[in-house]
Amino acid sequence: MTEETQTSKILTQNFVTIPRKVPGGPLNMVGLTRSALRVALIENGTPEKQANMRVGQIWQWIYEKGVRDFSKMTNLAKPYREALEKKFLISVPEIISKNISQDGTRKYLMRIDGGHEIETVYIPEENRGTLCISSQVGCTLTCSFCHTGTQRLVRNLTSSEIIGQILVARDDLGEWPNQEAPKPKPRLLSNVVLMGMGEPLYNFDNVRDAMKIAMDPEGVALSRRRITLSTSGVVPEIAKTAEEIGCQLAISFHATTDEVRDKLVPINKKWNISKLLESLKNYPKVSNSERITFEYVMLKNVNDSDEDAHRLVKLIKGIPAKINLIPFNEWPGSPFERSDWKQIKSFSDIIYRAGYASPIRTPRGEDIMAACGQLKSATEKKRKVTKSSEQLELNKQV
Ligand code: SAH
Ligand code: SF4
């Protein structure tokens, strides 16, 4: 493929996935990959010879300094800035509300184009801070233990809205270099997990572009080892994830027989446990990552027996893995119960004795419904109550 056809392909992709807010109106720069931004600048009058340099300059303003206003890009000539302003936007999701849990977890409700709402959660830990981001509004899948799964898919997020969640969280945390506070070490936002609303591998292109931007060494600069994509098991996209993104992979495994997994994670009917495991064999080598995380939600008397633990160990034999046990987080009307701590511990011990790390994920932000699988609840509430009472309701949860 010549460079020209390659870039126009990239551009077409992005023009399709990053719609202009108004047809024919300005194009949002946030979410364009470097090559797409280059093409867009040239199409809008930047001389080809200058394009790479301009991309570099604009990139730094947006992703390294957090600037959202062309007039602040002081190393660009004024007439050029004015020209950019006519053709482009720098637009990110808007925070509608923020809840802070007793444990410091922050849950943001953000509004995106079309008036839709997404949730993003920031989880501070001793040596790192993890941002859990969404990839879709709702989800097409219907995992029976997941609150998001009870809501139909509204739409895929654009790459702009995916990377935008990171930019907005950095605003809120005060983590841009030009903001008052000295640059914190370690970074406040040091890790990203694609574990919010939606199935990231059903929105592959946009997730890939957004993660490429997050990993770019000159911007947000997150190492691919600090990004984890969680999938329910969209088998055909797993090899592509290794090749085109190369981030860490987490699999929502949750059961050790097809019979149980069909019920918990219905995508299993399409790609069963053996097909899923087969697709994982090459992941660590191709993506050059160390281990695959197997997420396992602990549901009382459903998937939590000692036999399950032994079966799990046998199934994943040969795959470099760690098993993340997630105590079930309840949501209103949820049909399951959390396993007893004694049983979670027993399950974890069996896995540990077989040679795998088996951390039990401490539920974070439960008091604000920010824990795994609880997302979208505040958004649902909004539909039922007026704006002011919604805020009251949200505040009560803190
Ligand atoms: N769709 C992707 C990513 C989002 S879900 C996926 O399914 O992997 C992120 C993780 O939270 C998944 O492992 C999911 O199975 C888990 N999860 C969903 N609902 C949960 C709940 N109520 N309690 C605990 N974990 C849950
Ligand atoms: Fe969708 Fe993941 Fe929830 Fe399943 S667990 S319904 S794939 S968000």
Tab-separated table of C-alpha atoms and ligand atoms in Angstrom:
chain	number	residue	atom	x	y	z
A	1	MET	CA	0.000	0.000	0.000
A	2	THR	CA	1.408	3.428	-0.864
A	3	GLU	CA	1.638	5.937	1.921
A	4	GLU	CA	-1.049	7.994	0.229
A	5	THR	CA	-3.629	5.216	0.068
A	6	GLN	CA	-2.751	4.206	3.585
A	7	THR	CA	-3.323	7.670	5.001
A	8	SER	CA	-6.528	8.179	3.087
A	9	LYS	CA	-7.743	4.876	4.491
A	10	ILE	CA	-6.888	6.045	7.984
A	11	LEU	CA	-8.615	9.319	7.299
A	12	THR	CA	-11.746	7.672	5.958
A	13	GLN	CA	-11.819	5.455	9.020
A	14	ASN	CA	-11.602	8.402	11.304
A	15	PHE	CA	-14.020	10.535	9.378
A	16	VAL	CA	-16.495	7.734	9.702
A	17	THR	CA	-15.874	7.133	13.375
A	18	ILE	CA	-15.344	10.709	14.521
A	19	PRO	CA	-18.319	12.551	13.142
A	20	ARG	CA	-18.323	16.259	12.823
A	21	LYS	CA	-20.724	17.733	15.339
A	22	VAL	CA	-22.437	19.561	12.499
A	23	PRO	CA	-22.231	18.022	9.000
A	24	GLY	CA	-19.600	19.995	7.131
A	25	GLY	CA	-18.721	21.787	10.377
A	26	PRO	CA	-15.448	21.729	12.300
A	27	LEU	CA	-13.723	18.407	12.905
A	28	ASN	CA	-12.796	17.340	16.423
A	29	MET	CA	-9.041	16.854	16.662
A	30	VAL	CA	-9.261	14.795	19.831
A	31	GLY	CA	-9.188	11.129	18.900
A	32	LEU	CA	-7.479	11.537	15.507
A	33	THR	CA	-4.346	9.420	15.294
A	34	ARG	CA	-1.184	11.243	14.260
A	35	SER	CA	-1.539	10.129	10.652
A	36	ALA	CA	-5.210	11.083	10.489
A	37	LEU	CA	-4.440	14.474	12.014
A	38	ARG	CA	-1.708	15.006	9.430
A	39	VAL	CA	-4.063	14.275	6.557
A	40	ALA	CA	-6.776	16.460	8.056
A	41	LEU	CA	-4.365	19.386	8.432
A	42	ILE	CA	-3.204	19.048	4.820
A	43	GLU	CA	-6.788	18.861	3.580
A	44	ASN	CA	-7.455	22.073	5.417
A	45	GLY	CA	-4.601	24.070	3.965
A	46	THR	CA	-1.454	23.175	5.948
A	47	PRO	CA	1.414	22.814	3.448
A	48	GLU	CA	2.473	19.206	3.189
A	49	LYS	CA	6.076	20.051	4.016
A	50	GLN	CA	5.068	21.553	7.361
A	51	ALA	CA	2.468	18.961	8.264
A	52	ASN	CA	4.615	16.656	10.417
A	53	MET	CA	5.938	19.549	12.442
A	54	ARG	CA	2.436	20.976	12.950
A	55	VAL	CA	1.118	17.592	14.050
A	56	GLY	CA	3.910	17.390	16.628
A	57	GLN	CA	3.202	20.864	17.957
A	58	ILE	CA	-0.565	20.451	18.171
A	59	TRP	CA	-0.189	16.975	19.635
A	60	GLN	CA	1.924	18.300	22.492
A	61	TRP	CA	-0.546	21.057	23.280
A	62	ILE	CA	-3.486	18.690	23.417
A	63	TYR	CA	-2.050	15.536	24.938
A	64	GLU	CA	0.962	16.725	26.908
A	65	LYS	CA	-0.221	20.098	28.145
A	66	GLY	CA	-3.996	19.593	28.203
A	67	VAL	CA	-4.753	22.721	26.166
A	68	ARG	CA	-8.233	22.969	24.615
A	69	ASP	CA	-7.983	26.346	22.994
A	70	PHE	CA	-6.106	27.096	19.753
A	71	SER	CA	-5.357	30.636	20.912
A	72	LYS	CA	-3.129	29.205	23.675
A	73	MET	CA	-0.903	27.343	21.195
A	74	THR	CA	1.699	30.052	21.324
A	75	ASN	CA	4.304	28.432	19.099
A	76	LEU	CA	1.897	28.614	16.154
A	77	ALA	CA	1.547	31.853	14.207
A	78	LYS	CA	-1.639	33.764	14.989
A	79	PRO	CA	-3.138	33.549	11.492
A	80	TYR	CA	-2.537	29.784	11.493
A	81	ARG	CA	-4.251	29.431	14.879
A	82	GLU	CA	-7.196	31.417	13.562
A	83	ALA	CA	-7.389	29.209	10.499
A	84	LEU	CA	-7.373	26.097	12.692
A	85	GLU	CA	-10.148	27.500	14.822
A	86	LYS	CA	-12.407	27.783	11.790
A	87	LYS	CA	-11.908	24.178	10.727
A	88	PHE	CA	-11.329	22.226	13.933
A	89	LEU	CA	-12.526	21.693	17.477
A	90	ILE	CA	-10.795	20.347	20.565
A	91	SER	CA	-13.705	18.770	22.314
A	92	VAL	CA	-13.910	16.287	25.208
A	93	PRO	CA	-16.825	14.817	27.189
A	94	GLU	CA	-18.349	17.051	29.813
A	95	ILE	CA	-18.465	16.025	33.483
A	96	ILE	CA	-22.063	16.213	34.678
A	97	SER	CA	-21.432	14.921	38.157
A	98	LYS	CA	-18.660	13.541	40.263
A	99	ASN	CA	-19.049	11.307	43.299
A	100	ILE	CA	-16.207	10.597	45.655
A	101	SER	CA	-16.350	7.411	47.685
A	102	GLN	CA	-15.133	7.093	51.260
A	103	ASP	CA	-12.202	5.110	49.873
A	104	GLY	CA	-11.231	7.929	47.491
A	105	THR	CA	-12.663	6.305	44.352
A	106	ARG	CA	-14.131	8.914	42.019
A	107	LYS	CA	-17.029	8.161	39.729
A	108	TYR	CA	-17.649	10.590	36.911
A	109	LEU	CA	-20.843	10.802	34.957
A	110	MET	CA	-19.976	12.362	31.607
A	111	ARG	CA	-22.163	13.659	28.815
A	112	ILE	CA	-21.214	12.931	25.219
A	113	ASP	CA	-22.663	13.943	21.842
A	114	GLY	CA	-26.280	13.047	21.402
A	115	GLY	CA	-26.942	13.713	25.102
A	116	HIS	CA	-25.816	10.206	26.076
A	117	GLU	CA	-24.090	9.528	29.341
A	118	ILE	CA	-21.136	7.369	30.251
A	119	GLU	CA	-19.416	6.519	33.476
A	120	THR	CA	-15.722	6.560	34.193
A	121	VAL	CA	-14.153	5.567	37.503
A	122	TYR	CA	-10.838	6.635	39.018
A	123	ILE	CA	-9.373	4.284	41.629
A	124	PRO	CA	-6.450	5.614	43.666
A	125	GLU	CA	-4.076	3.079	45.172
A	126	GLU	CA	-0.869	3.429	47.099
A	127	ASN	CA	1.529	3.369	44.180
A	128	ARG	CA	-0.735	3.996	41.255
A	129	GLY	CA	-4.041	5.372	40.094
A	130	THR	CA	-6.230	3.440	37.700
A	131	LEU	CA	-8.838	4.905	35.408
A	132	CYS	CA	-11.583	2.503	34.406
A	133	ILE	CA	-12.987	3.710	31.100
A	134	SER	CA	-16.047	2.842	29.039
A	135	SER	CA	-16.018	1.818	25.385
A	136	GLN	CA	-19.743	1.768	24.617
A	137	VAL	CA	-22.954	3.301	25.926
A	138	GLY	CA	-24.624	0.143	27.240
A	139	CYS	CA	-23.617	-3.267	25.880
A	140	THR	CA	-24.981	-5.695	23.288
A	141	LEU	CA	-24.070	-8.614	25.497
A	142	THR	CA	-26.216	-9.765	28.368
A	143	CYS	CA	-23.994	-11.284	31.029
A	144	SER	CA	-26.470	-12.171	33.729
A	145	PHE	CA	-24.439	-10.822	36.681
A	146	CYS	CA	-23.609	-7.442	35.099
A	147	HIS	CA	-25.688	-4.329	35.503
A	148	THR	CA	-24.476	-2.816	32.236
A	149	GLY	CA	-25.694	-6.003	30.568
A	150	THR	CA	-29.260	-5.187	31.520
A	151	GLN	CA	-29.128	-2.133	29.275
A	152	ARG	CA	-29.287	-2.295	25.523
A	153	LEU	CA	-26.464	-0.910	23.433
A	154	VAL	CA	-27.053	2.742	22.651
A	155	ARG	CA	-23.940	3.273	20.585
A	156	ASN	CA	-20.212	2.762	20.296
A	157	LEU	CA	-18.024	5.501	21.697
A	158	THR	CA	-15.825	7.337	19.205
A	159	SER	CA	-12.052	7.270	19.691
A	160	SER	CA	-12.416	10.877	20.749
A	161	GLU	CA	-14.816	9.961	23.554
A	162	ILE	CA	-12.585	7.094	24.685
A	163	ILE	CA	-9.352	9.105	24.922
A	164	GLY	CA	-11.458	12.065	26.093
A	165	GLN	CA	-12.285	10.225	29.332
A	166	ILE	CA	-8.566	10.150	30.129
A	167	LEU	CA	-8.099	13.828	29.315
A	168	VAL	CA	-11.077	14.854	31.445
A	169	ALA	CA	-9.888	12.747	34.397
A	170	ARG	CA	-6.464	14.407	34.165
A	171	ASP	CA	-8.213	17.788	34.283
A	172	ASP	CA	-10.054	16.779	37.421
A	173	LEU	CA	-6.946	15.345	39.064
A	174	GLY	CA	-4.937	18.461	38.197
A	175	GLU	CA	-2.334	16.417	36.424
A	176	TRP	CA	-1.319	18.634	33.517
A	177	PRO	CA	2.123	20.233	33.770
A	178	ASN	CA	0.761	23.749	33.520
A	179	GLN	CA	-1.571	23.272	36.457
A	180	GLU	CA	-0.523	24.723	39.788
A	181	ALA	CA	0.459	21.615	41.746
A	182	PRO	CA	3.958	20.177	41.285
A	183	LYS	CA	3.932	17.145	39.039
A	184	PRO	CA	3.057	14.256	41.350
A	185	LYS	CA	5.239	11.173	41.482
A	186	PRO	CA	4.039	8.493	41.023
A	187	ARG	CA	1.539	9.709	38.480
A	188	LEU	CA	-2.011	10.069	39.727
A	189	LEU	CA	-3.383	8.528	36.551
A	190	SER	CA	-0.847	5.822	35.859
A	191	ASN	CA	-2.970	2.925	34.568
A	192	VAL	CA	-5.988	2.486	32.348
A	193	VAL	CA	-8.372	-0.448	32.310
A	194	LEU	CA	-11.021	-0.903	29.642
A	195	MET	CA	-13.429	-2.367	32.163
A	196	GLY	CA	-16.195	0.211	32.257
A	197	MET	CA	-19.383	0.019	30.265
A	198	GLY	CA	-19.353	-1.977	27.067
A	199	GLU	CA	-17.417	-4.666	25.236
A	200	PRO	CA	-14.231	-3.034	23.880
A	201	LEU	CA	-13.667	-5.658	21.196
A	202	TYR	CA	-17.048	-4.849	19.640
A	203	ASN	CA	-15.694	-1.351	19.087
A	204	PHE	CA	-12.235	-2.390	17.983
A	205	ASP	CA	-11.112	0.415	15.654
A	206	ASN	CA	-12.062	3.218	18.000
A	207	VAL	CA	-10.553	1.491	21.027
A	208	ARG	CA	-7.346	0.825	19.085
A	209	ASP	CA	-7.004	4.425	17.900
A	210	ALA	CA	-7.698	5.818	21.372
A	211	MET	CA	-5.174	3.474	22.990
A	212	LYS	CA	-2.565	4.337	20.355
A	213	ILE	CA	-3.014	7.956	21.346
A	214	ALA	CA	-2.780	7.096	25.060
A	215	MET	CA	0.439	5.149	24.429
A	216	ASP	CA	2.105	7.789	22.269
A	217	PRO	CA	5.322	8.670	24.109
A	218	GLU	CA	4.854	12.381	23.498
A	219	GLY	CA	1.425	12.753	24.987
A	220	VAL	CA	-0.392	10.934	27.746
A	221	ALA	CA	2.492	8.463	27.427
A	222	LEU	CA	1.095	5.412	29.167
A	223	SER	CA	3.144	2.296	28.598
A	224	ARG	CA	1.224	-0.553	26.955
A	225	ARG	CA	1.966	-2.521	30.091
A	226	ARG	CA	-0.197	-0.103	32.018
A	227	ILE	CA	-3.234	-0.543	29.815
A	228	THR	CA	-5.500	-3.564	30.284
A	229	LEU	CA	-8.307	-4.425	27.933
A	230	SER	CA	-10.991	-6.698	29.353
A	231	THR	CA	-13.115	-8.779	27.026
A	232	SER	CA	-15.923	-11.234	27.556
A	233	GLY	CA	-14.297	-13.341	24.813
A	234	VAL	CA	-14.738	-11.917	21.314
A	235	VAL	CA	-12.447	-14.567	19.898
A	236	PRO	CA	-11.839	-13.247	16.346
A	237	GLU	CA	-10.597	-9.899	17.695
A	238	ILE	CA	-8.096	-11.281	20.213
A	239	ALA	CA	-5.254	-11.871	17.758
A	240	LYS	CA	-5.851	-8.383	16.326
A	241	THR	CA	-5.615	-6.929	19.815
A	242	ALA	CA	-2.185	-8.501	20.261
A	243	GLU	CA	-0.975	-7.270	16.878
A	244	GLU	CA	-2.539	-3.829	16.658
A	245	ILE	CA	-2.742	-2.669	20.282
A	246	GLY	CA	-0.363	-4.882	22.233
A	247	CYS	CA	-1.786	-3.981	25.628
A	248	GLN	CA	-2.388	-6.323	28.557
A	249	LEU	CA	-5.373	-8.596	28.160
A	250	ALA	CA	-7.973	-9.631	30.720
A	251	ILE	CA	-10.572	-12.279	30.019
A	252	SER	CA	-13.930	-12.353	31.760
A	253	PHE	CA	-13.814	-16.079	32.292
A	254	HIS	CA	-16.195	-16.619	35.206
A	255	ALA	CA	-16.986	-20.328	34.755
A	256	THR	CA	-15.249	-23.635	34.221
A	257	THR	CA	-17.873	-25.514	32.208
A	258	ASP	CA	-19.633	-24.439	29.034
A	259	GLU	CA	-22.945	-25.160	30.679
A	260	VAL	CA	-22.403	-22.550	33.392
A	261	ARG	CA	-20.525	-20.093	31.170
A	262	ASP	CA	-23.359	-20.172	28.607
A	263	LYS	CA	-25.606	-18.818	31.340
A	264	LEU	CA	-23.235	-16.279	32.861
A	265	VAL	CA	-21.462	-14.996	29.743
A	266	PRO	CA	-23.795	-15.827	26.840
A	267	ILE	CA	-21.178	-14.984	24.196
A	268	ASN	CA	-19.865	-18.427	25.210
A	269	LYS	CA	-22.570	-19.958	23.027
A	270	LYS	CA	-20.796	-18.437	20.046
A	271	TRP	CA	-17.192	-18.982	21.144
A	272	ASN	CA	-17.001	-21.605	23.860
A	273	ILE	CA	-14.323	-22.154	26.479
A	274	SER	CA	-12.091	-24.276	24.281
A	275	LYS	CA	-12.212	-21.803	21.350
A	276	LEU	CA	-11.517	-18.966	23.759
A	277	LEU	CA	-8.537	-20.696	25.332
A	278	GLU	CA	-7.181	-21.607	21.905
A	279	SER	CA	-7.285	-17.936	20.868
A	280	LEU	CA	-5.200	-16.970	23.907
A	281	LYS	CA	-2.263	-19.259	23.286
A	282	ASN	CA	-0.317	-16.825	21.129
A	283	TYR	CA	-1.358	-13.630	22.850
A	284	PRO	CA	1.579	-13.203	25.233
A	285	LYS	CA	4.150	-13.869	22.506
A	286	VAL	CA	2.606	-11.646	19.858
A	287	SER	CA	1.857	-8.762	22.213
A	288	ASN	CA	5.043	-9.293	24.181
A	289	SER	CA	3.085	-9.208	27.421
A	290	GLU	CA	3.805	-11.400	30.370
A	291	ARG	CA	0.537	-12.817	31.560
A	292	ILE	CA	-3.126	-12.882	30.739
A	293	THR	CA	-5.483	-11.984	33.567
A	294	PHE	CA	-8.441	-14.284	34.040
A	295	GLU	CA	-11.240	-12.430	35.768
A	296	TYR	CA	-13.517	-14.632	37.797
A	297	VAL	CA	-16.580	-13.213	39.526
A	298	MET	CA	-17.415	-15.131	42.705
A	299	LEU	CA	-21.093	-16.070	42.719
A	300	LYS	CA	-22.384	-18.047	45.655
A	301	ASN	CA	-23.172	-21.668	44.769
A	302	VAL	CA	-22.933	-20.941	41.053
A	303	ASN	CA	-19.251	-21.041	40.076
A	304	ASP	CA	-17.363	-20.927	43.366
A	305	SER	CA	-16.802	-24.547	44.428
A	306	ASP	CA	-13.416	-26.100	45.127
A	307	GLU	CA	-14.037	-28.340	42.078
A	308	ASP	CA	-14.389	-25.200	39.971
A	309	ALA	CA	-11.037	-23.970	41.247
A	310	HIS	CA	-9.359	-27.284	40.346
A	311	ARG	CA	-11.005	-27.306	36.904
A	312	LEU	CA	-9.908	-23.721	36.288
A	313	VAL	CA	-6.301	-24.604	37.001
A	314	LYS	CA	-6.473	-27.502	34.541
A	315	LEU	CA	-8.116	-25.414	31.826
A	316	ILE	CA	-5.548	-22.649	31.800
A	317	LYS	CA	-2.551	-24.953	31.966
A	318	GLY	CA	0.166	-23.709	29.635
A	319	ILE	CA	-1.097	-20.122	29.473
A	320	PRO	CA	0.944	-17.604	31.466
A	321	ALA	CA	-1.819	-16.297	33.688
A	322	LYS	CA	-2.941	-14.611	36.824
A	323	ILE	CA	-6.427	-15.062	38.213
A	324	ASN	CA	-8.258	-12.075	39.518
A	325	LEU	CA	-11.093	-13.104	41.813
A	326	ILE	CA	-13.863	-10.510	41.895
A	327	PRO	CA	-16.345	-10.767	44.758
A	328	PHE	CA	-19.724	-10.204	43.112
A	329	ASN	CA	-20.932	-6.619	43.408
A	330	GLU	CA	-24.647	-6.433	43.900
A	331	TRP	CA	-26.931	-4.057	42.082
A	332	PRO	CA	-30.651	-3.451	42.512
A	333	GLY	CA	-32.514	-6.556	41.361
A	334	SER	CA	-29.379	-8.618	40.732
A	335	PRO	CA	-30.128	-12.351	40.660
A	336	PHE	CA	-26.933	-13.518	42.413
A	337	GLU	CA	-25.254	-13.366	45.783
A	338	ARG	CA	-21.609	-12.788	46.606
A	339	SER	CA	-19.753	-15.948	47.641
A	340	ASP	CA	-18.854	-16.275	51.298
A	341	TRP	CA	-15.400	-14.970	52.153
A	342	LYS	CA	-14.405	-18.393	53.412
A	343	GLN	CA	-15.172	-19.928	50.027
A	344	ILE	CA	-13.442	-17.137	48.114
A	345	LYS	CA	-10.361	-17.741	50.241
A	346	SER	CA	-10.504	-21.492	49.682
A	347	PHE	CA	-10.844	-20.977	45.897
A	348	SER	CA	-7.949	-18.558	45.928
A	349	ASP	CA	-5.743	-20.949	47.931
A	350	ILE	CA	-6.282	-23.793	45.454
A	351	ILE	CA	-5.220	-21.578	42.583
A	352	TYR	CA	-2.283	-20.194	44.499
A	353	ARG	CA	-1.054	-23.672	45.384
A	354	ALA	CA	-1.161	-24.530	41.673
A	355	GLY	CA	1.359	-21.763	41.090
A	356	TYR	CA	-0.796	-18.837	39.989
A	357	ALA	CA	-1.175	-15.422	41.550
A	358	SER	CA	-4.796	-15.227	42.667
A	359	PRO	CA	-5.486	-11.795	44.132
A	360	ILE	CA	-8.971	-11.088	45.413
A	361	ARG	CA	-10.054	-7.751	44.001
A	362	THR	CA	-11.152	-5.483	46.830
A	363	PRO	CA	-14.416	-3.893	45.825
A	364	ARG	CA	-13.811	-0.167	45.392
A	365	GLY	CA	-16.338	2.629	45.458
A	366	GLU	CA	-19.233	0.361	46.386
A	367	ASP	CA	-20.888	3.171	48.329
A	368	ILE	CA	-21.228	5.176	45.113
A	369	MET	CA	-22.081	2.179	42.883
A	370	ALA	CA	-18.733	2.487	41.125
A	371	ALA	CA	-17.544	-1.091	41.593
A	372	CYS	CA	-17.136	-3.594	38.725
A	373	GLY	CA	-20.377	-4.313	36.965
A	374	GLN	CA	-22.363	-1.635	38.770
A	375	LEU	CA	-21.913	1.113	36.211
A	376	LYS	CA	-24.732	2.966	34.528
A	377	SER	CA	-26.945	2.931	37.578
A	378	ALA	CA	-26.848	6.677	38.174
A	379	THR	CA	-27.651	7.245	34.527
A	380	GLU	CA	-30.721	5.073	34.854
A	381	LYS	CA	-31.801	7.058	37.827
A	382	LYS	CA	-31.570	10.243	35.847
A	383	ARG	CA	-34.267	9.052	33.521
A	384	LYS	CA	-36.632	8.547	36.403
A	385	VAL	CA	-36.145	11.709	38.429
A	386	THR	CA	-35.848	15.411	37.859
A	387	LYS	CA	-32.442	16.997	37.600
A	388	SER	CA	-32.285	18.510	41.071
A	389	SER	CA	-33.556	15.452	42.853
A	390	GLU	CA	-31.110	13.370	40.870
A	391	GLN	CA	-28.242	15.452	42.206
A	392	LEU	CA	-29.657	15.050	45.699
A	393	GLU	CA	-29.864	11.331	45.163
A	394	LEU	CA	-26.268	11.205	43.894
A	395	ASN	CA	-25.018	13.245	46.811
A	396	LYS	CA	-26.765	10.973	49.268
A	397	GLN	CA	-24.805	8.051	47.890
A	398	VAL	CA	-21.431	9.601	48.694
B	1	SAH	N1	-17.207	-6.016	28.661
B	1	SAH	C1	-15.932	-6.265	29.157
B	1	SAH	C2	-15.400	-5.177	30.063
B	1	SAH	C3	-16.353	-4.582	31.070
B	1	SAH	S1	-16.800	-5.525	32.463
B	1	SAH	C4	-15.902	-7.603	29.847
B	1	SAH	O1	-16.938	-8.167	30.071
B	1	SAH	O2	-14.793	-8.076	30.117
B	1	SAH	C5	-15.376	-5.523	33.541
B	1	SAH	C6	-15.336	-6.719	34.486
B	1	SAH	O3	-16.322	-6.628	35.530
B	1	SAH	C7	-15.631	-8.007	33.763
B	1	SAH	O4	-14.763	-9.036	34.149
B	1	SAH	C8	-17.026	-8.307	34.204
B	1	SAH	O5	-17.332	-9.645	34.029
B	1	SAH	C9	-16.983	-7.861	35.650
B	1	SAH	N2	-18.309	-7.677	36.240
B	1	SAH	C10	-19.458	-7.354	35.628
B	1	SAH	N3	-20.472	-7.282	36.516
B	1	SAH	C11	-19.955	-7.548	37.725
B	1	SAH	C12	-20.493	-7.578	39.047
B	1	SAH	N4	-21.771	-7.307	39.277
B	1	SAH	N5	-19.672	-7.878	40.063
B	1	SAH	C13	-18.351	-8.118	39.834
B	1	SAH	N6	-17.768	-8.063	38.621
B	1	SAH	C14	-18.560	-7.793	37.567
B	2	SF4	FE1	-21.120	-6.344	28.545
B	2	SF4	FE2	-18.866	-6.939	29.930
B	2	SF4	FE3	-21.187	-6.499	31.218
B	2	SF4	FE4	-20.878	-8.722	29.768
B	2	SF4	S1	-19.708	-8.128	31.620
B	2	SF4	S2	-22.684	-7.364	29.757
B	2	SF4	S3	-19.655	-7.959	28.079
B	2	SF4	S4	-20.053	-5.007	30.004
